[in-house]
Coordinates of N, CA and C and ligand atoms in Angstrom, one line a residue:
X1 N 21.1 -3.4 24.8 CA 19.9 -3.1 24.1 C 18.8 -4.2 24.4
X2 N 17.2 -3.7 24.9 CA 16.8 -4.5 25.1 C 16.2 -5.6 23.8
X3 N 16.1 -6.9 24.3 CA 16.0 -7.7 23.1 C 14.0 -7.3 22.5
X4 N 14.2 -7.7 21.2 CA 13.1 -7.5 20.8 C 11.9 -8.6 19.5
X5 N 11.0 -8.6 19.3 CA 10.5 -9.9 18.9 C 11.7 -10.3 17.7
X6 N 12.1 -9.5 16.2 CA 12.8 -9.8 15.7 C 14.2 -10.4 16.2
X7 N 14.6 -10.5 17.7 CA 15.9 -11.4 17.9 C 15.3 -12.8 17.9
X8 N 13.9 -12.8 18.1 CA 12.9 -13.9 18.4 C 13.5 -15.2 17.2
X9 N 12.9 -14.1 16.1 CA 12.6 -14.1 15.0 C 14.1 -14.8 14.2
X10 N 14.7 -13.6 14.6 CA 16.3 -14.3 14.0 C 16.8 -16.0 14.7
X11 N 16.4 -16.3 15.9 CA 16.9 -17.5 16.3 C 16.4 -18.5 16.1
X12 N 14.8 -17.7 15.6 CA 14.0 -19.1 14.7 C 13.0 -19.5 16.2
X13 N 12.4 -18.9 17.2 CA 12.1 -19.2 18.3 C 10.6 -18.4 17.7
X14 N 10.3 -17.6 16.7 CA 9.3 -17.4 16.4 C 9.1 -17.5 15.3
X15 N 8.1 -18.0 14.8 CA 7.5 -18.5 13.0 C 8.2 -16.9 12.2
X16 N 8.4 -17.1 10.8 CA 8.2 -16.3 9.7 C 8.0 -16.9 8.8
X17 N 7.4 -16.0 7.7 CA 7.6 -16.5 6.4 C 9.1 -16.0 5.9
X18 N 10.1 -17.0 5.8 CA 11.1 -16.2 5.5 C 11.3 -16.4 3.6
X19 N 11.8 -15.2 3.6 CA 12.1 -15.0 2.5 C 13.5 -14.8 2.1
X20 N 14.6 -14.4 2.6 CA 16.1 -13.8 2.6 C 16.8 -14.3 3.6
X21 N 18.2 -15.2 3.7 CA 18.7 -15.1 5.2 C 20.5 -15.2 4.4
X22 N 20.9 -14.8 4.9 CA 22.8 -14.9 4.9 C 22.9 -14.8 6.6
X23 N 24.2 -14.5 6.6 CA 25.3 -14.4 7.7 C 24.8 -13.2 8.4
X24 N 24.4 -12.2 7.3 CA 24.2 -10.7 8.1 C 23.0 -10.3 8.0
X25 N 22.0 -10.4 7.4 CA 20.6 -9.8 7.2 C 19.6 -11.4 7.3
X26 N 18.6 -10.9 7.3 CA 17.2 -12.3 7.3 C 16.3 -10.8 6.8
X27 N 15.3 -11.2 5.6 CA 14.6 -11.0 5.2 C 13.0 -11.8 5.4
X28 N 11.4 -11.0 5.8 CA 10.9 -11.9 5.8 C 10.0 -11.2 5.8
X29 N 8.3 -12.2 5.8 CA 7.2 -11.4 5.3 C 6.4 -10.2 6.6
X30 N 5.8 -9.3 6.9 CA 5.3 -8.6 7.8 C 4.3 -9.4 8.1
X31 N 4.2 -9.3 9.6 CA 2.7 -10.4 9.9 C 1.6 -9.5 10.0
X32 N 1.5 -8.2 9.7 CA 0.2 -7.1 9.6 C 0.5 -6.5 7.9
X33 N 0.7 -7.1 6.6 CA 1.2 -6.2 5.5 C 0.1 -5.2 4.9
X34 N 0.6 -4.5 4.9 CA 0.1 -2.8 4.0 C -0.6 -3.4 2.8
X35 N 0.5 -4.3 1.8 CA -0.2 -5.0 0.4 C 0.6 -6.9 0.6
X36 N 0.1 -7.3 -0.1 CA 0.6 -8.8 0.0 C 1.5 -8.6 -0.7
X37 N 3.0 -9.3 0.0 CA 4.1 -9.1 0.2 C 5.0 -8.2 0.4
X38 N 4.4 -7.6 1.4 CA 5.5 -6.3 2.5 C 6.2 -6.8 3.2
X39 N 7.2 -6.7 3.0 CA 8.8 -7.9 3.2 C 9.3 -6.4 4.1
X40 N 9.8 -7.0 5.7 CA 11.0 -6.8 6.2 C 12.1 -6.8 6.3
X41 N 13.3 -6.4 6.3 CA 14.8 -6.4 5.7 C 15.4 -6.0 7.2
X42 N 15.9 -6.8 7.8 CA 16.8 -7.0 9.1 C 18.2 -7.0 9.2
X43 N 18.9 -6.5 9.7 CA 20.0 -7.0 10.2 C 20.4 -7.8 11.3
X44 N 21.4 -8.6 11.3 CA 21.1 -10.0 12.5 C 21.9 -8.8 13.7
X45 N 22.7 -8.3 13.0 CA 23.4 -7.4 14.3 C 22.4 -6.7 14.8
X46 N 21.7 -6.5 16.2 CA 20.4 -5.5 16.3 C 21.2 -3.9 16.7
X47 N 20.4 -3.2 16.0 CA 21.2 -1.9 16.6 C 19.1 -1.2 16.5
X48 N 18.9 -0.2 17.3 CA 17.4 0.4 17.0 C 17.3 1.5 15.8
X49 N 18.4 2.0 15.8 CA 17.7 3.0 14.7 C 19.4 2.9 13.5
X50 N 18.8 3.2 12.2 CA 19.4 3.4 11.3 C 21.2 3.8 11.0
X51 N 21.4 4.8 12.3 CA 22.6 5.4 12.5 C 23.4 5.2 13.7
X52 N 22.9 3.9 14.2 CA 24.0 3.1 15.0 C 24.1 1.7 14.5
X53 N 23.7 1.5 12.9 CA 24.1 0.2 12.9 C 25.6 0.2 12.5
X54 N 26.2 -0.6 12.5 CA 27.9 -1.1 12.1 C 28.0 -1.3 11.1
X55 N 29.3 -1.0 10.0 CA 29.7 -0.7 8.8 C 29.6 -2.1 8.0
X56 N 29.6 -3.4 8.7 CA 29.6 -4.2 8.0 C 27.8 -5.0 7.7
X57 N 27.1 -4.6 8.9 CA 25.4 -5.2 8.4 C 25.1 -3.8 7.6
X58 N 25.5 -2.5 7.7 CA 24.9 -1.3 6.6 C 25.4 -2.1 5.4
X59 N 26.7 -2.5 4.7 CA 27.0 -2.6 3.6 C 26.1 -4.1 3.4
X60 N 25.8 -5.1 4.4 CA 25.8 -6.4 4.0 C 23.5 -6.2 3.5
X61 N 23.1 -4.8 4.7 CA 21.6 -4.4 4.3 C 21.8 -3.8 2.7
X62 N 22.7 -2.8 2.2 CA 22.5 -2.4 1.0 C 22.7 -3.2 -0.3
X63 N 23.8 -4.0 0.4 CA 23.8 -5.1 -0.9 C 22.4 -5.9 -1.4
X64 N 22.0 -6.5 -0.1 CA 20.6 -7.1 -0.6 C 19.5 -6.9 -0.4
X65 N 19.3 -5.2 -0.1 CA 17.7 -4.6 -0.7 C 17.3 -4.5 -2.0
X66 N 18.3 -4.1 -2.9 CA 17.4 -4.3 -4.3 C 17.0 -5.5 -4.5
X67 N 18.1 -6.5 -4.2 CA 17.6 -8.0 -4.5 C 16.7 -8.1 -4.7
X68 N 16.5 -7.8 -3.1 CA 15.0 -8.0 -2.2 C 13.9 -7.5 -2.9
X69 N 14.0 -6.3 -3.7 CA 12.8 -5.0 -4.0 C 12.5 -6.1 -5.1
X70 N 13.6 -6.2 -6.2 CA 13.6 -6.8 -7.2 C 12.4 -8.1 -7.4
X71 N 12.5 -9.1 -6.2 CA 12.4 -10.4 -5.5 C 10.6 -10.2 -5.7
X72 N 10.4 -9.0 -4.6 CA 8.7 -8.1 -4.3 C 8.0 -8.6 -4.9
X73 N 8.9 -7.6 -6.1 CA 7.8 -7.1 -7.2 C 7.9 -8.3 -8.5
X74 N 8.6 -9.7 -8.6 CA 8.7 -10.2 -9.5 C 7.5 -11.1 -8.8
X75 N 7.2 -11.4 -7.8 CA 6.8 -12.3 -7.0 C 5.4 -11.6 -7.2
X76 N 5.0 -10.4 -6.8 CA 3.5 -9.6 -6.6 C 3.0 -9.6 -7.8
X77 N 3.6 -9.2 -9.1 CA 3.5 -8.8 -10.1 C 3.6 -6.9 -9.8
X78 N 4.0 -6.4 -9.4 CA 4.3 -4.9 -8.4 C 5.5 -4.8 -9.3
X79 N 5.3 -3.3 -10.1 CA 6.5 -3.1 -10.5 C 7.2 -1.5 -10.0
X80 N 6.2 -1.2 -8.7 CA 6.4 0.1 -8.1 C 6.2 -0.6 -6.7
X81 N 7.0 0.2 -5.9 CA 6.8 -0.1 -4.6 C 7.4 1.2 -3.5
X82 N 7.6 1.4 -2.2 CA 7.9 2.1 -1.2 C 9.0 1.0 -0.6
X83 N 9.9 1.8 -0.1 CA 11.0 1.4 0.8 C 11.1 2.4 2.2
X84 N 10.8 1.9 3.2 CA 10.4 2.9 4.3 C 10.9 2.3 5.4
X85 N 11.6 3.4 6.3 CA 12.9 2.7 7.1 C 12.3 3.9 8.6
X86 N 11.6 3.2 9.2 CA 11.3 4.3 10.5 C 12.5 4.4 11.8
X87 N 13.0 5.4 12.1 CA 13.6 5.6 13.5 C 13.4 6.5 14.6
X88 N 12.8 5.5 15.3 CA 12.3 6.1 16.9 C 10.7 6.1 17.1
X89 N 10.3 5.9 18.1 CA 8.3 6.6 18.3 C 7.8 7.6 17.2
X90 N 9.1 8.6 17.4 CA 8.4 10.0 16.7 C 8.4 10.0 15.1
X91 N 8.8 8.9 14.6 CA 8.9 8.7 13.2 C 8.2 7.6 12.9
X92 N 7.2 6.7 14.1 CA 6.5 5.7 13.7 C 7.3 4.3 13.8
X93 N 8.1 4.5 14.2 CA 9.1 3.0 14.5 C 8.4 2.3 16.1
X94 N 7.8 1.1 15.7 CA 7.3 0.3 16.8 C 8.4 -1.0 17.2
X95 N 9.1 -1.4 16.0 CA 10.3 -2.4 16.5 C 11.5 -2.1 16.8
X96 N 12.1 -2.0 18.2 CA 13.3 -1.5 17.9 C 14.5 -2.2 17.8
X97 N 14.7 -2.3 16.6 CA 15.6 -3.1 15.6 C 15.1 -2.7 14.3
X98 N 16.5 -2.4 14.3 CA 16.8 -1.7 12.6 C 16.0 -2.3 11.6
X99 N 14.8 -2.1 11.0 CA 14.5 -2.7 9.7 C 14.1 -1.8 8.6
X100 N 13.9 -2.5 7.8 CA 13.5 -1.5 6.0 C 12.0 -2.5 5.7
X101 N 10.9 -1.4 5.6 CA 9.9 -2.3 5.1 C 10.1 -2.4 3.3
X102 N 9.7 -3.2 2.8 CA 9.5 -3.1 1.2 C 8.0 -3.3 0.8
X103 N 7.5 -2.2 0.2 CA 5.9 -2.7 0.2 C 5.7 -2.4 -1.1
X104 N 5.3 -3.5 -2.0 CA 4.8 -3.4 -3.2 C 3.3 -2.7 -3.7
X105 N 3.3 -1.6 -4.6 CA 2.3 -1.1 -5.0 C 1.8 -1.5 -5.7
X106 N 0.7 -2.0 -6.1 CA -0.1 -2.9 -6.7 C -1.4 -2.1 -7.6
X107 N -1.2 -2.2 -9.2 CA -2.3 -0.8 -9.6 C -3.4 -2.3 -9.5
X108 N -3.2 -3.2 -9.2 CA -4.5 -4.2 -9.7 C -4.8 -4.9 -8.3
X109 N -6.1 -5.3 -8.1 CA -7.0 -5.8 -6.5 C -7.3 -4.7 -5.5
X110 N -7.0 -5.3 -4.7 CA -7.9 -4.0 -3.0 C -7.0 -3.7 -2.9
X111 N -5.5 -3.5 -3.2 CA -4.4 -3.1 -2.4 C -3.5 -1.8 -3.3
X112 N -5.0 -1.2 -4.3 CA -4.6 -0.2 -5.2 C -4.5 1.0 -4.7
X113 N -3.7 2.1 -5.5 CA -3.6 3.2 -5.2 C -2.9 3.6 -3.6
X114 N -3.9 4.1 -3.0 CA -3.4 4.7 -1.6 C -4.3 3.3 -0.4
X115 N -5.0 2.7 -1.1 CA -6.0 1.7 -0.2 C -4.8 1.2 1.2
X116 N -3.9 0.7 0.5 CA -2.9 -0.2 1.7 C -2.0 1.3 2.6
X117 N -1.4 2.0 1.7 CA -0.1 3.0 2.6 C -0.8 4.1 2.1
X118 N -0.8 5.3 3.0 CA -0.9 6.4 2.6 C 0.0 7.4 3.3
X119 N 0.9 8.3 2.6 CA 1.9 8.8 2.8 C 1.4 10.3 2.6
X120 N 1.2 11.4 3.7 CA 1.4 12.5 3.6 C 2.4 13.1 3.9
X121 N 3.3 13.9 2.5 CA 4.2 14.5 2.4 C 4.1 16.3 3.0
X122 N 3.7 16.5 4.2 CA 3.6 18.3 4.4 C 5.2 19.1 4.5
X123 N 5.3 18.8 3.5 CA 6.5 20.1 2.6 C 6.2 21.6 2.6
X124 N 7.5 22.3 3.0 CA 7.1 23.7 3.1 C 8.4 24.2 2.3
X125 N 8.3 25.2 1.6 CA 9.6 26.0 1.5 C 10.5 26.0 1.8
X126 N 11.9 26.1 1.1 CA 13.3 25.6 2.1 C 13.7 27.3 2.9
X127 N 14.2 27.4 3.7 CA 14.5 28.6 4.5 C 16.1 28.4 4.1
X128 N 16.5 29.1 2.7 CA 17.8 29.4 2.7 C 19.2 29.6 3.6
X129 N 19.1 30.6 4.1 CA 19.6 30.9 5.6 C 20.0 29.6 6.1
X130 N 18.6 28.5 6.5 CA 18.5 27.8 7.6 C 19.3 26.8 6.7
X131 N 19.1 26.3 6.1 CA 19.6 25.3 5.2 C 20.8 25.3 4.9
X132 N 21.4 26.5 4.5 CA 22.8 26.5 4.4 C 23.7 26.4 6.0
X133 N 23.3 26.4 6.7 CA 23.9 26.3 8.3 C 23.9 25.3 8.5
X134 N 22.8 24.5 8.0 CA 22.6 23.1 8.4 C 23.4 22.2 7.8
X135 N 23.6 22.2 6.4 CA 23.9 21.8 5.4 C 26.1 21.7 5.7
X136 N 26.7 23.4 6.0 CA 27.7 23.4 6.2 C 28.0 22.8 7.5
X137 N 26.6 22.8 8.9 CA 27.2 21.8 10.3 C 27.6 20.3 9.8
X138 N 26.3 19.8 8.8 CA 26.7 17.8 8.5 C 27.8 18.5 7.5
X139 N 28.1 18.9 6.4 CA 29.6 18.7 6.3 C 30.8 18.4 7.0
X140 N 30.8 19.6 7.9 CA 31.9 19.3 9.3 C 31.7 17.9 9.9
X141 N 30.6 17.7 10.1 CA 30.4 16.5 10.9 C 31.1 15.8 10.4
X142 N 30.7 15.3 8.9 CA 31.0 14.0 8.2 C 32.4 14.2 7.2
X143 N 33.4 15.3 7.2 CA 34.3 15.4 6.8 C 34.9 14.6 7.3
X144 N 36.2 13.7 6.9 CA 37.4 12.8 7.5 C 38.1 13.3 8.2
Ligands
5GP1 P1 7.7 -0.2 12.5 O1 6.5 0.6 12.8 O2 8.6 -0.5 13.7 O3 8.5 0.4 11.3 O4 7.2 -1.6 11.9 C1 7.3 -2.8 12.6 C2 6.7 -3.9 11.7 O5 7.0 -5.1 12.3 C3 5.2 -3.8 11.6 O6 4.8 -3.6 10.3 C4 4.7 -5.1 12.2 O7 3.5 -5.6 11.5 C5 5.9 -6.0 12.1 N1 5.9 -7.0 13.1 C6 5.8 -6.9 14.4 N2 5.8 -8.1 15.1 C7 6.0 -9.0 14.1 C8 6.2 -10.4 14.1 O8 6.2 -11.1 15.2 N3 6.4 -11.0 12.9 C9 6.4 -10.3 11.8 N4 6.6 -11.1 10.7 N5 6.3 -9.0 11.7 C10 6.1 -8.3 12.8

């Protein structure tokens, strides 16, 4: 996998604001943030997208994202925020290395409402049919 600025980042060879570090994840601030304190959530193992990371940085990322969320919003005064996890070009993923942004929403300063993230949801109707096919293939998949 080619290396990427976050391996940088993990060896300490590039500045962060760090905020979070154990054995398996480093947590730290975005150097372009959406709202002040949009915190990054890493795993030190690099994998690029979401569904090749390894069973032990997935459990050691879930254990301390809420922390983390929790951490945001006591710190922002943000008691709503977005957790947004891109994989690949075609989903907006520019680092490739697994991260989770956390960006606190803020009803108070410039970084209200939609001002910092704007998220268009174009949702259509579920195609019954389609859904159920899909739905019984990831079962098979993910049965034991
Ligand atoms: P993506 O679009 O891949 O989900 O987001 C990558 C994020 O990494 C961006 O929000 C970008 O600002 C952030 N980023 C890129 N390079 C650096 C860096 O060198 N330091 C920090 N702290 N964040 C970075």
């Amino acid at each position: 996998m080619p290396e990427t600025i976050f391996d940088k980042i993990i060896r300490g060879q590039i500045p962060c604001h760090r905020v979070y570090d154990d054995a398996f994840t480093l947590a730290f601030l975005d150097i372009n943030p959406i709202a002040p304190g949009h915190t990054l959530v890493i795993p030190k193992h690099a994998a690029v997208t979401l569904g090749e990371l390894d069973d032990e940085s997935a459990a050691a990322i879930g254990r301390v994202l809420p922390r983390i969320c929790r951490a945001v919003c006591a710190a922002t005064g943000a008691s709503q925020y977005n957790v947004l996890q891109n994989n690949g070009p075609l989903a907006h993923q520019a680092v490739m290395h697994v991260h989770f942004h956390v960006i606190p929403r803020n009803p108070r300063g410039e970084h209200r409402d939609e001002a910092g993230l704007g998220v268009r949801w174009n949702a259509t109707a579920i195609d019954h049919a389609m859904a159920g096919q899909l739905a019984a293939r990831m079962r098979s998949l993910l049965s034991p």
